[in-house]
CSV table of C-alpha atoms in Angstrom, one decimal:
chain,number,residue,atom,x,y,z
A,1254,ASP,CA,-4.5,-36.1,30.2
A,1255,GLY,CA,-2.6,-32.7,29.4
A,1256,GLY,CA,-1.5,-31.0,32.0
A,1257,ILE,CA,0.8,-29.4,34.2
A,1258,THR,CA,2.6,-31.2,37.0
A,1259,GLN,CA,5.1,-30.4,39.4
A,1260,SER,CA,6.6,-32.4,41.6
A,1261,PRO,CA,7.6,-33.0,44.6
A,1262,LYS,CA,3.9,-31.4,46.2
A,1263,TYR,CA,6.6,-30.7,49.2
A,1264,LEU,CA,9.9,-30.6,49.7
A,1265,PHE,CA,11.7,-30.0,53.2
A,1266,ARG,CA,15.4,-28.4,53.0
A,1267,LYS,CA,17.6,-27.9,55.1
A,1268,GLU,CA,18.8,-23.9,55.3
A,1269,GLY,CA,22.1,-23.7,53.0
A,1270,GLN,CA,21.2,-26.4,50.2
A,1271,ASN,CA,20.5,-25.8,46.7
A,1272,VAL,CA,16.6,-28.1,45.4
A,1273,THR,CA,15.2,-28.1,42.2
A,1274,LEU,CA,11.9,-27.8,41.5
A,1275,SER,CA,10.4,-29.9,38.6
A,1276,CYS,CA,7.6,-28.9,35.8
A,1277,GLU,CA,6.9,-30.5,32.9
A,1278,GLN,CA,3.7,-30.4,30.9
A,1279,ASN,CA,2.6,-31.7,27.9
A,1280,LEU,CA,0.0,-29.1,26.2
A,1281,ASN,CA,2.7,-27.9,24.0
A,1282,HIS,CA,2.7,-24.7,25.3
A,1283,ASP,CA,5.6,-22.4,23.8
A,1284,ALA,CA,5.7,-19.8,27.4
A,1285,MET,CA,6.1,-21.5,31.0
A,1286,TYR,CA,6.3,-18.8,33.7
A,1287,TRP,CA,7.3,-19.9,37.9
A,1288,TYR,CA,5.7,-17.8,40.4
A,1289,ARG,CA,5.9,-17.8,44.3
A,1290,GLN,CA,3.2,-16.7,46.4
A,1291,ASP,CA,3.1,-15.8,50.0
A,1292,PRO,CA,0.9,-16.2,53.1
A,1293,GLY,CA,-1.0,-11.7,52.2
A,1294,GLN,CA,0.8,-11.4,48.5
A,1295,GLY,CA,-0.3,-11.9,45.1
A,1296,LEU,CA,1.8,-14.2,42.8
A,1297,ARG,CA,5.1,-13.0,41.8
A,1298,LEU,CA,7.1,-13.3,38.7
A,1299,ILE,CA,10.1,-15.7,39.5
A,1300,TYR,CA,10.9,-16.5,36.0
A,1301,TYR,CA,9.3,-16.9,32.3
A,1302,SER,CA,10.4,-18.4,29.0
A,1303,GLN,CA,8.8,-17.2,25.9
A,1304,ILE,CA,10.7,-20.7,23.9
A,1305,VAL,CA,13.2,-23.5,24.5
A,1306,ASN,CA,16.4,-22.1,25.5
A,1307,ASP,CA,15.4,-18.5,26.3
A,1308,PHE,CA,14.1,-17.5,29.6
A,1309,GLN,CA,13.6,-13.8,31.3
A,1310,LYS,CA,14.3,-12.6,35.4
A,1311,GLY,CA,10.9,-11.6,36.7
A,1312,ASP,CA,10.7,-9.6,39.6
A,1313,ILE,CA,12.4,-11.4,42.3
A,1314,ALA,CA,14.5,-13.8,40.1
A,1315,GLU,CA,17.6,-13.3,43.1
A,1316,GLY,CA,18.3,-16.3,45.0
A,1317,TYR,CA,16.3,-18.6,41.7
A,1318,SER,CA,18.1,-19.7,38.7
A,1319,VAL,CA,15.9,-22.1,35.9
A,1320,SER,CA,16.3,-23.4,32.5
A,1321,ARG,CA,14.7,-24.5,29.2
A,1322,GLU,CA,16.3,-26.9,27.4
A,1323,LYS,CA,12.9,-29.0,26.5
A,1324,LYS,CA,9.6,-27.5,25.5
A,1325,GLU,CA,7.6,-29.6,28.5
A,1326,SER,CA,10.6,-28.6,31.5
A,1327,PHE,CA,11.4,-25.8,32.7
A,1328,PRO,CA,12.8,-26.7,36.6
A,1329,LEU,CA,13.1,-23.7,39.3
A,1330,THR,CA,16.3,-23.8,41.6
A,1331,VAL,CA,15.8,-22.3,45.0
A,1332,THR,CA,19.6,-21.0,45.1
A,1333,SER,CA,21.2,-21.1,49.1
A,1334,ALA,CA,21.6,-17.4,47.9
A,1335,GLN,CA,18.0,-17.1,48.2
A,1336,LYS,CA,17.2,-15.3,51.5
A,1337,ASN,CA,13.8,-16.3,53.2
A,1338,PRO,CA,12.8,-19.5,49.9
A,1339,THR,CA,10.2,-20.9,52.4
A,1340,ALA,CA,7.2,-20.1,50.1
A,1341,PHE,CA,4.6,-22.2,47.7
A,1342,TYR,CA,6.2,-21.9,44.3
A,1343,LEU,CA,3.7,-22.7,41.4
A,1344,CYS,CA,4.1,-23.2,37.4
A,1345,ALA,CA,2.7,-22.2,34.8
A,1346,SER,CA,2.2,-21.9,31.0
A,1347,SER,CA,0.4,-20.5,27.8
A,1348,ILE,CA,0.0,-20.6,24.5
A,1349,GLY,CA,-0.6,-17.8,21.0
A,1350,GLN,CA,-1.4,-14.7,21.3
A,1351,ASN,CA,-4.8,-15.3,24.0
A,1352,ASN,CA,-1.3,-16.5,26.5
A,1353,GLU,CA,-4.1,-17.4,29.0
A,1354,GLN,CA,-2.1,-19.4,32.2
A,1355,PHE,CA,-2.7,-22.2,32.7
A,1356,PHE,CA,-0.5,-23.8,36.2
A,1357,GLY,CA,0.0,-26.6,38.0
A,1358,PRO,CA,-0.5,-27.5,41.4
A,1359,GLY,CA,2.4,-25.9,43.8
A,1360,THR,CA,5.4,-26.9,45.4
A,1361,ARG,CA,5.1,-26.0,49.2
A,1362,LEU,CA,9.0,-26.0,50.3
A,1363,THR,CA,9.9,-25.4,53.8
A,1364,VAL,CA,13.4,-24.9,54.6
A,1365,LEU,CA,14.4,-25.5,58.0
B,719,LYS,CA,-1.0,1.2,46.8
B,720,ASN,CA,-1.0,-2.3,45.1
B,721,GLU,CA,-1.7,-1.9,40.6
B,722,VAL,CA,-4.6,-4.3,41.7
B,723,GLU,CA,-7.3,-4.3,44.2
B,724,GLN,CA,-9.7,-6.9,44.9
B,725,SER,CA,-12.4,-6.6,47.3
B,726,PRO,CA,-13.5,-7.8,50.2
B,727,GLN,CA,-10.9,-10.0,50.8
B,728,ASN,CA,-12.8,-12.0,52.9
B,729,LEU,CA,-15.8,-12.8,52.3
B,730,THR,CA,-19.2,-14.8,53.7
B,731,ALA,CA,-22.5,-16.1,52.6
B,732,GLN,CA,-24.9,-18.3,53.0
B,733,GLU,CA,-25.7,-21.0,50.3
B,734,GLY,CA,-28.2,-19.5,47.4
B,735,GLU,CA,-26.9,-15.5,47.9
B,736,PHE,CA,-25.7,-14.0,44.9
B,737,ILE,CA,-21.9,-12.9,45.3
B,738,THR,CA,-19.8,-10.1,43.9
B,739,ILE,CA,-15.8,-9.8,43.9
B,740,ASN,CA,-14.6,-6.2,42.7
B,741,CYS,CA,-11.7,-5.7,40.9
B,742,SER,CA,-9.9,-2.5,40.5
B,743,TYR,CA,-6.5,-1.9,38.7
B,744,SER,CA,-4.4,1.0,37.9
B,745,VAL,CA,-2.1,0.0,34.7
B,746,GLY,CA,-2.6,-0.4,31.3
B,747,ILE,CA,-3.3,-3.8,30.9
B,748,SER,CA,-4.1,-6.3,27.7
B,749,ALA,CA,-6.5,-9.0,29.3
B,750,LEU,CA,-7.5,-9.7,32.9
B,751,HIS,CA,-8.0,-13.1,34.4
B,752,TRP,CA,-10.0,-14.5,36.6
B,753,LEU,CA,-8.7,-17.4,38.8
B,754,GLN,CA,-10.1,-20.0,41.3
B,755,GLN,CA,-7.2,-21.5,44.2
B,756,HIS,CA,-8.2,-23.9,46.2
B,757,PRO,CA,-7.3,-24.8,50.0
B,758,GLY,CA,-4.5,-27.1,48.9
B,759,GLY,CA,-3.7,-24.5,46.4
B,760,GLY,CA,-4.3,-25.9,43.2
B,761,ILE,CA,-5.2,-22.4,40.5
B,762,VAL,CA,-7.7,-22.8,37.6
B,763,SER,CA,-9.1,-20.4,35.1
B,764,LEU,CA,-12.0,-19.4,35.2
B,765,PHE,CA,-12.5,-16.5,32.6
B,766,MET,CA,-9.5,-14.0,31.0
B,767,LEU,CA,-11.4,-11.4,29.3
B,768,SER,CA,-10.5,-8.0,27.8
B,769,SER,CA,-13.7,-6.4,26.8
B,770,GLY,CA,-17.5,-6.5,28.1
B,771,LYS,CA,-19.2,-9.7,29.8
B,772,LYS,CA,-18.3,-13.6,29.6
B,773,LYS,CA,-20.6,-16.5,31.7
B,774,HIS,CA,-19.7,-19.7,32.9
B,775,GLY,CA,-22.8,-21.7,34.3
B,776,ARG,CA,-23.0,-19.8,37.0
B,777,LEU,CA,-20.3,-17.3,36.9
B,778,ILE,CA,-20.4,-14.4,35.8
B,779,ALA,CA,-17.8,-12.1,34.3
B,780,THR,CA,-17.2,-8.1,33.8
B,781,ILE,CA,-14.9,-5.6,32.5
B,782,ASN,CA,-15.1,-2.3,32.5
B,783,ILE,CA,-11.9,-1.0,30.5
B,784,GLN,CA,-13.3,3.1,31.2
B,785,GLU,CA,-13.2,2.5,35.0
B,786,LYS,CA,-10.4,0.2,35.0
B,787,HIS,CA,-12.5,-1.8,36.6
B,788,SER,CA,-14.0,-5.7,36.5
B,789,SER,CA,-16.6,-7.9,38.7
B,790,LEU,CA,-16.2,-11.4,39.2
B,791,HIS,CA,-19.9,-12.7,40.5
B,792,ILE,CA,-21.6,-16.1,41.7
B,793,THR,CA,-25.7,-16.8,41.4
B,794,ALA,CA,-26.7,-19.5,43.4
B,795,SER,CA,-23.6,-19.8,45.4
B,796,HIS,CA,-22.7,-23.0,46.8
B,797,PRO,CA,-20.4,-24.4,49.7
B,798,ARG,CA,-18.4,-26.0,46.8
B,799,ASP,CA,-18.1,-22.1,45.6
B,800,SER,CA,-15.9,-21.7,49.0
B,801,ALA,CA,-12.4,-21.2,47.4
B,802,VAL,CA,-9.9,-18.0,47.3
B,803,TYR,CA,-10.9,-15.8,43.7
B,804,ILE,CA,-7.7,-14.1,42.4
B,805,CYS,CA,-8.2,-11.0,39.4
B,806,ALA,CA,-4.7,-10.9,37.5
B,807,VAL,CA,-3.9,-8.3,35.0
B,808,ARG,CA,-1.8,-8.9,32.0
B,809,GLU,CA,0.5,-5.9,30.6
B,810,GLY,CA,1.5,-6.5,27.3
B,811,THR,CA,2.0,-9.9,26.6
B,812,TYR,CA,3.8,-12.0,28.9
B,813,LYS,CA,3.6,-9.8,32.2
B,814,TYR,CA,0.6,-10.4,34.8
B,815,ILE,CA,0.3,-9.0,37.4
B,816,PHE,CA,-2.0,-9.8,40.8
B,817,GLY,CA,-4.7,-8.7,43.2
B,818,THR,CA,-3.8,-10.8,46.8
B,819,GLY,CA,-7.2,-12.7,46.8
B,820,THR,CA,-10.9,-13.0,47.8
B,821,ARG,CA,-11.3,-15.2,50.3
B,822,LEU,CA,-14.8,-17.6,50.2
B,823,LYS,CA,-16.3,-19.2,52.6
B,824,VAL,CA,-20.5,-20.3,51.5
B,825,LEU,CA,-22.3,-21.9,54.5
B,826,ALA,CA,-24.9,-24.3,53.6
């Protein structure tokens, strides 16, 4: 089955701790994205990557970091510098000129 | 003012009703994407369109580029259609701007 997986579905961390969210895809998509969703707001782009070993900041990159060492994987680290990390995080991928995005199931991060 | 506005924000319908959700945007776009988000949070792609009209089952999406407006129609609505419907516009190749969503509840 082709798709995007994110793990875990729910994640709890103490304030001040870094945490890494996993995103894996087996769709052979070139581009991958990380979004944050907060109540009453549209999805906001954190980082995106067009190809392996390359990524760009989105609109709200402060306090986050990413890596793209493999085409299939695009992990997001939420650092202690992120002031308000509690949110729902969605990973997506796309391919080709169309660039229709396909989303993972999301990870709900709660910082206590 | 948001660059992508959806209306209504909330909608309750009776099973079988015809439903319309609207999306207006203020930026130049290369495509528009309709998405469905279920209560668990997962997002499913419904349509991507850059002109005209697309139909899939009971769902129809239209876009008017000149008026910067798109509509998503659901015919013969069913309780399983209950979800949040999100409009997203694509600027250039990789940047998407998302609306805040329309929460639809269809009652049996």
